Amino acid sequence: MLTEKVLHMNTGIGESSYATNSHLQGTGVKRSLPVLNEAINRIAKDLNGFLGCFKIADLGCSSGPNTLFLVTKIIERVHNICSESNSQVPQFQVFLNDLFENDFNTVFKSLPAFYTNVKEEKGDECGPCFVSAAPGSFYDRLFPDESIHLFHSSYAVHWLSRVPQGLENNKHNIYMAKTSPTNVFEAYKKQFKKDFTKFLQLRSHEMITCGRMILTIPGRSIPDPSSDDCCIIWELLAKSLVDMVKEGMVQESKINEFNIPYYTPYEDEVKDVIQKEGSFSLQSLDGFPLDWEPYNYTDTMNTDDVSGLPKLGVNTAKLIRAVIEPMMVTRFGSSIMEMVFKKFEERVVDHLTTKKGVNYNLIISLVKR
Amino acid sequence: MLTEKVLHMNTGIGESSYATNSHLQGTGVKRSLPVLNEAINRIAKDLNGFLGCFKIADLGCSSGPNTLFLVTKIIERVHNICSESNSQVPQFQVFLNDLFENDFNTVFKSLPAFYTNVKEEKGDECGPCFVSAAPGSFYDRLFPDESIHLFHSSYAVHWLSRVPQGLENNKHNIYMAKTSPTNVFEAYKKQFKKDFTKFLQLRSHEMITCGRMILTIPGRSIPDPSSDDCCIIWELLAKSLVDMVKEGMVQESKINEFNIPYYTPYEDEVKDVIQKEGSFSLQSLDGFPLDWEPYNYTDTMNTDDVSGLPKLGVNTAKLIRAVIEPMMVTRFGSSIMEMVFKKFEERVVDHLTTKKGVNYNLIISLVKR
């Protein structure tokens, strides 16, 4: 399976699209704002303000309401710093990056409204702001040498460049799971270390000295790689696929050969790679838990109330489907998708009757040495 | 009618797409190569070679085989100059520009093959080359100050920012035509002067000093604005629409209110705007005629042979449909498109029985003062 060809979110703006089902990621993005603002403050200090054109890249931008949200916030912060110091607001050049198969057309159609908003809110003295797309894998070079001031990436760098090698014995699983043999955990960890090291190397070439990078990814607060924090979602999805085997709808070998190119690192693993690679200093690393369904969970139910569970099941299934469907279709075909995600929805509800659905997330703030 | 919203070529790669029906533009692009190469030679001379990253922008790139053809040729020329002078080949940053509604997704899907080709042909010491998209109107700012070395635009700058005002009396026409009242010619000319002046102003801010710009557009070798050289295609299309009125398929008022935002300038009008705007020196202005159907015309028939005419009619109709259909659908609806272009095809064949189908084209080479 060529990861670059199938690793993209569900396109468009329809019911099963990533654009419609990315509010969990949106909540995570909002949580990263204080760290992002602090990074911008530090850039302003280190560079003595913003001269000429401030260049920003968003890696793994996907397509949806989150894509331009952070750009707006970055402009806002720079604008405020310039107002406070009575200095000229710079021009902005923003590069949105994602893989070649990403739905950039939908992002571009939202740009006229974005530009109008920036102009209305910040006035003519701000910018102008130029948004462009730089498609390609962030495991390859994307930008000219020393051309970017600020890299940002939200829920993207946990996607590996490829499925790790040597997972043949990860039977009935599609990711690290409680029943995975030890070599599976090792293979995933090894691939993450290799990929994240390369990612840092490449970005360090593309970034100006004192440039900053903020990464938000799902991860782990504990060393155990099969922790519920990060793996239970994929265990439930694997079980839904195994249910389909029992009904004769899916070949067992297809599940055994399917593993997702994804890794939720333990905090210390991240720190370790950053230190060994050596191009960046770690400014901060913050972890926080996030409910699977952050909007509805607290609004509609308390922990003893199960009436909201079916809705939570539906929403969580939509969220995961928007992320993983293109990859699953490549392996299992599109005809069984409805049924797999129906089963998954039931398994999610079942899980939530006894446990809370929570992911752990990391916000990593780096500065180029 | 909001021009920016509807002015785009037919998307995708299907039978009626621009990608499949842009060989006439492709022939024009090839004709501009010597002028382009000369411009690159001069940049190398003026800037003492290529240092750091060579930045190129293609304005109105559309989507299809022509989009990346010129990028390949530019890289080739720079590569040759560097080989001859034994100097390091620079990195390349290429910005593909078109309106927000353009089909960039299709362009991006062709990038992996493009990168592989560049690497195979030029080797690892070339580049890397970073292709990105900068969507937006070239009648607005697109790039930061003084950031582009070479602008290129092929069959785009003749599209106006809007339909000229005061065309209410241009009855039964959709562009300047032999039966157009004088004020129509004046209104089109005025809009072109205004738009082209603004275009030059904007680009001069975005270009480094001694940067160059090559524009290829359809135009006129003679002052007469209703010359067959540039207008007959649209007269034949207007007549096809009038045929539809007679059959009760189209309201007459809809044709009278429809005028295309397009202008084919006389050579001296172009020179005049460049001189008055003042940011650029005109390096050269070359004109050349181009058959409507450059591939088939000379291959399959001589001027007395009419057996190839039906095929010419089909191909010319496809070519024009790929360019103008989205705009026509907005005004007339999609249901009549098949029939309009069938009638147009017949009118093209009829025209070609007595006259040759030829457009006149201009290649304009500019250097920033």
XYZ file of C-alpha atoms in Angstrom:
738
model
C 0.000 0.000 0.000
C 1.474 3.327 -1.065
C 0.710 5.487 1.990
C 0.921 8.807 0.140
C -1.743 7.740 -2.320
C -4.383 6.671 0.210
C -3.566 8.752 3.266
C -6.039 11.585 3.063
C -9.191 12.523 4.890
C -12.652 12.106 3.332
C -12.963 14.915 0.781
C -15.644 17.509 0.060
C -18.141 18.992 2.497
C -20.754 16.213 2.661
C -22.036 14.259 5.669
C -19.111 11.822 5.845
C -16.435 14.393 4.930
C -13.574 15.355 7.213
C -14.705 18.992 6.884
C -17.980 18.088 8.610
C -16.447 15.693 11.142
C -13.316 17.333 12.491
C -14.595 19.116 15.610
C -12.464 16.917 17.896
C -9.371 18.079 16.034
C -10.814 21.617 16.180
C -10.987 21.426 19.970
C -7.376 20.245 20.111
C -6.330 23.105 17.839
C -7.986 25.605 20.181
C -6.121 24.089 23.118
C -2.833 24.789 21.355
C -3.512 28.530 20.994
C -1.729 29.743 24.159
C 1.405 27.796 23.138
C 1.166 29.180 19.596
C 0.750 32.745 20.860
C 3.745 32.357 23.148
C 5.817 31.116 20.176
C 4.806 34.168 18.112
C 5.706 36.470 21.008
C 9.139 34.881 21.153
C 9.697 35.178 17.399
C 8.844 38.893 17.607
C 11.355 39.265 20.451
C 14.128 37.188 18.850
C 13.797 38.885 15.448
C 13.136 42.380 16.768
C 9.639 42.518 15.291
C 8.307 41.367 11.938
C 10.130 42.749 8.949
C 8.944 42.312 5.344
C 6.914 39.162 4.960
C 6.071 36.731 7.764
C 6.049 33.201 6.353
C 3.918 30.495 7.892
C 3.409 26.857 6.920
C 0.630 24.567 8.125
C 1.636 20.938 7.642
C -1.197 18.459 7.077
C -3.826 21.179 6.732
C -6.512 18.846 5.365
C -9.733 20.508 4.276
C -12.389 21.985 6.530
C -13.171 24.681 9.084
C -9.944 24.042 11.037
C -7.743 24.712 7.999
C -7.901 28.503 8.066
C -8.856 28.939 11.739
C -5.266 28.923 12.910
C -4.111 31.228 10.133
C -6.669 33.746 11.395
C -5.362 33.339 14.929
C -1.732 33.777 13.877
C -2.557 36.971 11.960
C -4.499 38.198 14.981
C -1.571 37.638 17.328
C 0.972 39.300 15.010
C -1.442 42.185 14.507
C -1.784 42.658 18.272
C 1.971 42.578 18.852
C 2.450 45.208 16.134
C -0.334 47.378 17.568
C 1.209 47.214 21.036
C 4.622 48.187 19.715
C 3.260 50.721 17.227
C 5.041 48.968 14.363
C 3.990 48.123 10.816
C 2.012 44.880 10.411
C 3.975 42.633 8.008
C 2.734 40.942 4.850
C 1.849 37.287 5.412
C 2.610 34.360 3.143
C 0.826 31.213 4.278
C 1.566 27.786 2.825
C -1.062 25.127 3.397
C 0.484 21.707 3.050
C -1.039 18.276 2.702
C -0.536 15.245 0.486
C -1.160 15.458 -3.280
C -4.558 13.748 -2.968
C -5.911 16.221 -0.399
C -8.993 18.239 -1.375
C -7.423 21.666 -1.845
C -10.209 22.825 -4.197
C -12.621 22.984 -1.245
C -10.102 24.971 0.822
C -9.558 27.440 -2.034
C -13.286 28.058 -2.421
C -13.365 29.268 1.178
C -10.540 31.782 0.622
C -12.565 34.758 -0.699
C -14.648 34.775 2.533
C -11.454 34.392 4.565
C -9.814 37.394 2.874
C -12.951 39.494 3.343
C -12.988 38.651 7.070
C -9.318 39.513 7.552
C -9.835 42.833 5.796
C -12.965 43.669 7.772
C -11.458 42.755 11.117
C -7.924 44.018 10.705
C -8.340 46.811 8.173
C -6.222 47.809 5.205
C -3.047 48.388 7.172
C -2.809 44.645 7.855
C -1.089 42.445 5.357
C -1.907 41.690 2.662
C -2.054 37.988 3.385
C -1.290 35.500 0.602
C -2.525 31.954 1.103
C -1.053 29.262 -1.125
C -0.933 25.489 -1.136
C 2.279 23.473 -1.071
C 1.222 19.884 -1.707
C 3.526 16.987 -0.866
C 4.635 14.707 1.957
C 6.222 16.346 4.978
C 8.656 13.431 4.893
C 10.094 15.141 1.786
C 11.392 18.683 1.369
C 8.550 21.147 0.859
C 10.104 24.614 0.960
C 13.290 26.427 -0.082
C 16.147 26.739 2.400
C 15.577 29.031 5.389
C 12.312 30.435 4.102
C 9.750 29.755 6.868
C 9.358 31.643 10.167
C 6.654 29.536 11.777
C 5.637 25.933 11.194
C 2.383 24.681 12.586
C 0.908 21.207 12.404
C -2.208 19.893 14.020
C -3.138 16.197 14.084
C -0.813 15.243 11.225
C 2.700 14.320 12.380
C 1.427 11.121 14.074
C 0.807 9.772 10.536
C 3.842 7.700 9.617
C 5.503 7.696 6.204
C 4.617 4.014 5.827
C 3.197 1.016 7.638
C 6.015 -0.339 9.853
C 7.678 -3.531 8.634
C 7.312 -6.881 10.406
C 3.688 -6.710 11.543
C 2.695 -10.071 10.013
C 1.876 -11.520 13.436
C -0.360 -8.613 14.530
C -3.402 -10.836 13.985
C -6.922 -9.444 14.370
C -5.476 -6.018 15.057
C -5.005 -2.956 12.855
C -2.764 -0.970 15.216
C -0.929 -1.571 18.491
C -3.376 -3.361 20.788
C -3.459 -5.243 24.067
C -3.166 -8.544 22.179
C -0.301 -7.384 19.944
C 3.019 -9.306 20.212
C 5.995 -7.305 21.566
C 7.645 -6.943 18.147
C 4.632 -4.944 16.949
C 5.157 -2.274 19.600
C 8.851 -2.193 18.714
C 8.189 -1.900 14.983
C 5.783 1.015 15.446
C 8.170 2.810 17.794
C 11.105 2.300 15.419
C 9.161 3.696 12.461
C 8.051 6.732 14.476
C 11.630 7.465 15.576
C 12.877 7.218 12.004
C 10.069 9.363 10.582
C 10.048 12.030 13.276
C 13.837 12.357 13.041
C 13.601 12.884 9.282
C 10.707 15.327 9.748
C 12.809 17.471 12.102
C 15.862 17.332 9.833
C 13.859 18.486 6.802
C 12.106 21.309 8.638
C 15.357 22.577 10.115
C 16.645 23.205 6.574
C 13.484 25.070 5.648
C 13.279 27.259 8.737
C 15.069 30.504 9.507
C 17.240 30.529 12.627
C 15.079 31.265 15.709
C 12.050 30.084 13.730
C 9.454 28.138 15.717
C 7.340 25.036 15.260
C 4.192 23.979 17.119
C 2.970 20.397 16.733
C -0.241 18.962 18.165
C -0.628 15.180 17.981
C -2.357 12.371 19.820
C 0.103 10.649 22.137
C 0.525 8.917 25.484
C 1.140 10.111 29.029
C 2.275 6.624 30.066
C 4.900 4.317 28.572
C 2.458 1.406 28.000
C 1.937 1.415 24.201
C -1.372 -0.441 24.407
C -2.958 2.073 26.769
C -6.655 2.821 26.287
C -5.658 6.504 25.972
C -4.490 6.015 22.445
C -5.374 2.546 21.176
C -8.905 1.616 22.194
C -10.545 3.330 19.194
C -8.543 1.181 16.788
C -9.138 -1.945 18.874
C -12.874 -1.343 18.599
C -12.571 -0.809 14.846
C -10.502 -4.006 14.503
C -13.171 -5.910 16.455
C -15.848 -4.563 14.102
C -13.838 -5.931 11.180
C -13.467 -9.292 12.940
C -17.271 -9.314 13.395
C -17.493 -9.003 9.616
C -15.175 -12.029 9.220
C -17.570 -14.086 11.312
C -20.402 -13.060 9.000
C -18.353 -13.987 5.941
C -18.186 -10.389 4.695
C -14.431 -9.899 5.122
C -11.501 -12.293 4.641
C -9.548 -12.777 7.857
C -6.218 -12.446 6.014
C -7.198 -8.956 4.887
C -7.402 -7.755 8.475
C -4.145 -9.429 9.393
C -2.416 -7.625 6.518
C -3.959 -4.251 7.358
C -2.159 -1.996 9.842
C -2.520 1.735 10.004
C 0.534 3.987 9.468
C -0.058 5.964 12.651
C 1.722 6.308 15.996
C 0.753 7.822 19.320
C 4.132 8.419 21.002
C 4.854 8.540 24.717
C 6.009 12.005 25.792
C 9.541 10.799 26.569
C 9.874 9.210 23.111
C 9.163 12.610 21.542
C 11.699 14.333 23.792
C 14.254 11.674 23.003
C 13.997 12.109 19.213
C 14.168 15.916 19.463
C 17.292 15.737 21.593
C 19.065 13.140 19.434
C 18.224 14.894 16.144
C 19.624 18.106 17.588
C 18.365 20.881 15.260
C 15.690 22.137 17.653
C 15.401 22.993 21.331
C 12.253 21.870 23.087
C 10.536 24.979 24.371
C 7.650 23.097 25.987
C 5.739 19.824 25.835
C 2.224 19.839 27.263
C -0.182 16.923 27.471
C -3.935 17.043 27.841
C -6.801 14.543 27.656
C -9.632 15.174 25.212
C -13.088 13.538 25.134
C -13.883 11.725 21.890
C -16.928 13.866 21.465
C -15.981 17.104 23.162
C -19.036 19.120 22.195
C -21.776 16.735 23.134
C -20.234 14.918 26.049
C -20.409 17.641 28.610
C -23.442 19.321 27.105
C -25.830 16.423 27.042
C -24.849 14.005 29.763
C -23.105 13.403 33.036
C -21.125 10.233 33.631
C -24.105 8.294 35.011
C -26.463 9.316 32.231
C -26.514 6.864 29.329
C -29.288 8.497 27.268
C -26.739 10.417 25.172
C -24.696 7.335 24.315
C -26.269 6.443 20.958
C -25.588 9.980 19.713
C -22.006 9.713 20.966
C -21.627 6.432 19.108
C -22.864 7.972 15.871
C -20.595 11.004 16.170
C -17.482 9.061 17.109
C -18.055 6.682 14.199
C -18.389 9.656 11.807
C -15.221 11.198 13.189
C -13.153 8.058 12.716
C -14.739 7.240 9.366
C -13.823 10.690 7.984
C -10.187 10.009 8.878
C -9.705 6.362 7.952
C -12.232 5.532 5.208
C -10.053 6.214 2.125
C -7.388 3.883 3.536
C -9.876 1.170 4.468
C -11.585 1.310 1.070
C -8.256 0.531 -0.582
C -7.970 -2.673 1.449
C -11.564 -3.822 1.964
C -13.519 -2.140 -0.844
C -16.228 0.481 -0.437
C -19.224 -1.867 -0.314
C -18.732 -2.926 3.311
C -18.003 0.539 4.755
C -21.555 1.286 5.899
C -21.745 -1.991 7.773
C -18.274 -1.791 9.359
C -18.931 1.655 10.745
C -22.404 0.620 11.971
C -20.770 -2.200 13.933
C -18.068 0.174 15.116
C -20.731 2.623 16.327
C -22.298 -0.165 18.421
C -18.933 -1.137 19.855
C -18.235 2.482 20.769
C -21.560 2.732 22.618
C -20.854 -0.555 24.364
C -17.421 0.677 25.447
C -18.789 3.981 26.710
C -21.276 2.274 29.031
C -18.357 1.259 31.251
C -15.556 3.693 30.398
C -15.111 7.295 29.322
C -13.876 7.840 25.754
C -10.731 9.900 26.044
C -7.677 10.507 23.862
C -4.433 11.933 25.171
C -2.812 14.761 23.196
C 0.586 16.415 23.081
C 1.448 20.016 22.189
C 5.105 20.343 21.297
C 6.769 23.742 20.957
C 10.176 23.866 19.282
C 12.697 26.554 18.392
C 15.399 26.160 15.780
C 18.861 26.301 17.312
C -22.340 38.152 -12.973
C -19.365 37.845 -10.667
C -16.573 37.124 -13.127
C -14.260 35.513 -10.571
C -16.871 32.939 -9.652
C -17.616 31.706 -13.164
C -14.410 32.393 -15.056
C -12.685 29.067 -15.093
C -12.080 26.390 -17.683
C -14.009 23.095 -17.703
C -12.576 21.049 -14.831
C -11.325 17.450 -14.568
C -9.805 15.334 -17.295
C -12.944 14.157 -19.135
C -13.905 14.592 -22.790
C -15.160 18.172 -22.451
C -12.461 19.283 -19.988
C -9.945 22.015 -20.697
C -7.203 19.497 -19.916
C -8.291 17.420 -22.910
C -9.026 20.385 -25.194
C -6.194 22.856 -24.798
C -3.811 21.833 -27.593
C -4.306 25.181 -29.391
C -3.089 26.946 -26.257
C -0.337 24.335 -26.036
C 0.867 25.235 -29.542
C 0.907 28.920 -28.585
C 2.896 28.118 -25.458
C 5.506 26.280 -27.534
C 5.776 29.297 -29.835
C 6.675 31.453 -26.834
C 9.643 29.273 -25.829
C 12.402 31.190 -27.662
C 11.222 34.456 -26.078
C 11.039 32.784 -22.671
C 14.537 31.328 -23.032
C 15.905 34.713 -24.026
C 14.291 36.266 -20.931
C 15.917 33.634 -18.691
C 19.306 34.261 -20.345
C 18.940 37.948 -19.578
C 17.946 37.351 -15.953
C 21.064 35.197 -15.513
C 23.161 37.989 -16.992
C 21.530 40.851 -15.063
C 21.651 39.007 -11.721
C 25.046 37.377 -12.262
C 23.607 33.852 -12.204
C 20.961 32.256 -10.034
C 21.591 32.533 -6.319
C 19.526 30.747 -3.675
C 16.015 30.096 -4.902
C 14.679 31.029 -8.346
C 11.021 32.042 -7.992
C 8.610 31.631 -10.863
C 4.897 32.377 -11.116
C 2.528 31.146 -13.815
C -0.570 33.346 -13.936
C -3.763 31.672 -15.131
C -2.239 28.196 -15.126
C -5.576 26.377 -15.528
C -5.432 22.601 -15.347
C -4.048 20.271 -17.962
C -0.937 19.194 -19.843
C 0.147 22.799 -20.513
C 0.234 23.687 -16.815
C 3.544 22.062 -15.974
C 5.033 21.997 -19.487
C 6.484 25.465 -19.172
C 7.809 24.847 -15.688
C 9.767 21.937 -17.149
C 11.109 24.169 -19.900
C 12.137 26.920 -17.467
C 13.984 24.432 -15.258
C 15.654 23.017 -18.377
C 16.880 26.439 -19.500
C 18.190 27.406 -16.051
C 19.847 24.003 -15.777
C 21.580 24.511 -19.141
C 22.803 27.984 -18.256
C 24.243 26.668 -14.984
C 25.892 23.722 -16.759
C 27.485 26.055 -19.305
C 28.829 28.345 -16.588
C 29.749 25.489 -14.241
C 27.644 27.008 -11.479
C 25.260 25.479 -8.923
C 21.698 24.925 -10.141
C 19.380 26.921 -7.832
C 16.362 25.680 -5.920
C 13.076 26.479 -7.689
C 9.862 27.714 -6.125
C 7.014 27.687 -8.616
C 3.662 29.325 -7.918
C 0.774 28.193 -10.101
C -1.928 30.822 -10.096
C -5.518 30.737 -11.230
C -8.884 31.799 -9.835
C -10.281 30.202 -6.669
C -12.642 27.959 -8.659
C -9.883 26.455 -10.826
C -9.348 22.689 -10.613
C -6.045 22.601 -8.718
C -6.702 19.086 -7.373
C -6.144 17.655 -10.861
C -2.901 19.623 -11.248
C -1.645 18.395 -7.865
C -2.310 14.766 -8.759
C 0.096 15.137 -11.680
C 2.896 16.505 -9.479
C 4.452 13.207 -8.305
C 5.085 12.196 -11.942
C 6.412 15.691 -12.665
C 8.894 15.508 -9.763
C 10.027 12.034 -10.824
C 10.655 13.291 -14.364
C 12.657 16.312 -13.211
C 14.779 14.095 -10.979
C 15.354 11.519 -13.716
C 16.241 14.077 -16.366
C 18.209 16.579 -14.336
C 19.587 14.462 -11.514
C 19.965 15.169 -7.822
C 22.136 18.243 -8.244
C 19.158 20.109 -9.735
C 16.773 21.871 -7.416
C 14.857 20.726 -5.507
C 11.821 22.245 -7.175
C 8.807 23.183 -5.024
C 5.514 23.629 -6.863
C 2.730 25.398 -5.014
C -0.567 27.006 -5.931
C -1.406 30.651 -5.297
C -5.117 30.967 -6.044
C -6.697 34.359 -6.674
C -7.343 36.973 -9.342
C -4.298 38.507 -11.004
C -6.211 41.778 -10.739
C -5.451 41.568 -7.008
C -2.117 41.203 -5.249
C -0.942 37.583 -5.254
C 2.609 37.611 -3.876
C 4.709 39.438 -1.284
C 6.741 42.481 -2.334
C 9.708 41.845 -4.615
C 9.540 38.080 -4.339
C 9.243 36.805 -7.937
C 12.026 36.563 -10.540
C 10.003 35.430 -13.540
C 6.316 35.813 -14.317
C 4.801 33.795 -17.086
C 1.247 33.831 -18.374
C -0.199 32.031 -21.322
C -3.712 32.682 -22.667
C -4.956 34.365 -19.495
C -4.328 38.123 -19.426
C -6.885 38.711 -22.216
C -9.561 37.772 -19.636
C -10.867 41.027 -18.181
C -11.659 41.603 -14.521
C -15.321 42.168 -15.433
C -17.689 42.581 -18.347
C -17.267 46.179 -19.598
C -20.067 48.579 -18.666
C -22.490 50.037 -21.216
C -22.935 47.074 -23.553
C -26.761 47.104 -23.407
C -27.006 47.858 -27.123
C -24.673 45.035 -28.225
C -27.695 43.079 -29.428
C -27.338 39.535 -30.768
C -23.637 39.640 -29.962
C -21.606 38.262 -27.060
C -18.337 40.072 -27.833
C -17.147 42.792 -30.198
C -18.580 41.947 -33.635
C -19.053 43.484 -37.054
C -22.577 44.533 -36.087
C -21.547 46.023 -32.713
C -22.194 49.764 -32.168
C -19.093 51.980 -31.759
C -19.551 52.398 -28.006
C -19.096 48.632 -27.578
C -15.600 48.745 -29.076
C -14.800 51.742 -26.874
C -16.125 50.061 -23.719
C -14.061 46.912 -24.319
C -10.913 48.921 -25.064
C -11.409 51.080 -21.966
C -11.833 48.038 -19.698
C -8.720 46.408 -21.174
C -6.640 49.546 -20.625
C -7.826 49.810 -17.029
C -7.273 46.111 -16.287
C -3.911 45.748 -18.033
C -2.631 48.907 -16.316
C -3.631 47.499 -12.914
C -2.125 44.112 -13.814
C 1.232 45.728 -14.579
C 1.151 47.864 -11.427
C 0.455 44.853 -9.195
C 3.127 42.682 -10.787
C 5.731 45.433 -10.560
C 5.331 45.404 -6.752
C 5.722 41.629 -6.660
C 8.755 41.386 -8.924
C 12.397 41.882 -8.103
C 14.215 44.602 -10.058
C 15.406 43.202 -13.429
C 12.763 40.485 -13.105
C 11.053 39.486 -16.351
C 7.542 38.730 -17.520
C 6.383 36.866 -20.635
C 2.725 37.098 -21.651
C 1.090 35.205 -24.514
C -2.434 36.314 -25.436
C -4.736 36.371 -28.440
C -4.679 39.831 -30.027
C -4.854 41.770 -33.277
C -2.302 42.756 -35.900
C -4.677 45.409 -37.261
C -6.533 48.252 -35.517
C -10.017 47.106 -36.670
C -11.562 45.648 -33.480
C -14.069 43.521 -35.368
C -11.434 41.742 -37.430
C -11.992 38.077 -38.206
C -8.584 37.396 -36.628
C -9.986 37.716 -33.162
C -13.773 37.963 -33.249
C -15.218 35.481 -35.707
C -15.293 32.577 -33.238
C -17.516 34.550 -30.867
C -19.677 35.814 -33.743
C -20.307 32.205 -34.764
C -21.135 31.274 -31.157
C -23.507 34.267 -30.882
C -25.211 33.176 -34.099
C -25.661 29.681 -32.668
C -27.385 31.204 -29.648
C -29.606 33.312 -31.925
C -30.525 30.083 -33.764
C -31.710 28.784 -30.393
C -33.880 31.885 -29.926
C -35.606 31.142 -33.221
C -36.358 27.644 -31.949
C -37.716 29.013 -28.673
C -34.950 27.420 -26.604
C -33.303 30.651 -25.451
C -34.737 34.054 -24.501
C -33.448 36.822 -26.770
C -32.875 39.141 -23.773
C -30.485 36.609 -22.266
C -28.150 36.895 -25.253
C -28.377 40.668 -25.261
C -27.330 40.732 -21.595
C -24.479 38.245 -22.080
C -21.050 39.611 -23.065
C -17.818 37.855 -22.420
C -15.157 39.526 -20.240
C -12.385 39.066 -22.797
C -10.339 41.368 -25.004
C -8.059 40.799 -27.964
C -5.930 43.964 -28.043
C -4.238 45.530 -31.043
C -0.439 45.471 -30.716
C -0.221 49.255 -30.353
C -2.804 49.272 -27.554
C -0.585 46.887 -25.576
C 2.507 49.035 -26.198
C 0.577 52.143 -25.205
C -0.511 50.764 -21.808
C 2.986 49.453 -21.008
C 4.520 52.835 -21.771
C 1.943 54.849 -19.836
C 2.017 52.567 -16.769
C 5.783 52.910 -16.715
C 7.012 50.093 -14.426
C 8.243 47.860 -17.242
C 10.299 48.233 -20.418
C 9.048 46.352 -23.445
C 11.790 43.942 -24.453
C 9.907 42.556 -27.445
C 6.419 42.132 -28.871
C 5.957 39.399 -31.450
C 2.788 38.504 -33.296
C 1.927 35.240 -34.988
C -1.170 33.638 -36.529
C -2.335 30.268 -35.273
C -4.788 27.858 -36.895
C -7.831 27.047 -34.770
C -6.963 23.407 -35.022
C -3.204 23.379 -35.355
C -2.682 19.634 -35.154
C -5.236 18.445 -37.646
C -5.295 21.301 -40.092
C -1.996 20.712 -41.766
C -1.954 16.983 -41.157
C -5.232 16.035 -42.735
C -6.073 18.579 -45.417
C -4.892 21.206 -47.821
C -6.915 24.360 -48.418
C -8.965 22.830 -51.250
C -9.707 19.631 -49.382
C -12.972 19.780 -47.427
C -13.069 16.160 -46.240
C -11.423 17.075 -42.930
C -13.883 19.878 -42.160
C -16.354 17.943 -39.966
C -13.499 16.824 -37.717
C -12.243 20.426 -37.554
C -15.737 21.557 -36.567
C -15.914 19.013 -33.758
C -12.480 19.883 -32.408
C -12.965 23.649 -32.567
C -16.309 23.327 -30.772
C -14.671 21.227 -28.042
C -11.883 23.769 -27.679
C -14.242 26.711 -27.270
C -16.651 24.760 -25.083
C -13.858 23.835 -22.645
C -13.095 27.540 -22.244
C -16.512 29.162 -22.142
C -18.993 26.537 -20.877
C -18.917 27.392 -17.124
C -19.700 31.029 -17.949
C -22.462 30.141 -20.406
C -24.070 27.696 -17.983
C -24.430 30.490 -15.440
C -26.421 32.532 -17.944
C -28.268 29.962 -20.054
C -28.392 26.831 -17.863
C -26.678 23.537 -18.583
C -29.563 21.834 -20.419
C -29.018 23.640 -23.726
C -25.218 23.303 -23.865
C -25.147 20.174 -26.048
C -27.410 21.798 -28.618
C -25.661 25.184 -28.667
C -22.293 23.614 -29.295
C -23.734 21.295 -31.946
C -25.040 24.354 -33.791
C -21.717 26.107 -33.226
C -19.876 23.134 -34.688
C -22.013 23.390 -37.851
C -21.392 27.127 -38.107
C -17.642 26.542 -37.743
C -17.697 23.987 -40.596
C -19.757 26.373 -42.715
C -17.279 29.194 -42.063
C -14.276 27.017 -42.874
C -15.646 26.106 -46.317
C -14.892 29.677 -47.430
C -12.249 30.958 -45.011
C -9.336 29.651 -42.995
C -9.810 29.580 -39.202
C -6.999 31.617 -37.755
C -6.382 33.491 -34.492
C -3.721 36.131 -34.091
C -1.488 35.913 -31.015
C 0.906 38.226 -29.214
C 4.003 37.333 -27.190
C 5.003 40.196 -24.919
C 8.352 40.216 -23.143
C 8.817 42.744 -20.332
C 11.578 43.662 -17.914
C 11.024 45.538 -14.660
C 12.716 48.924 -14.674
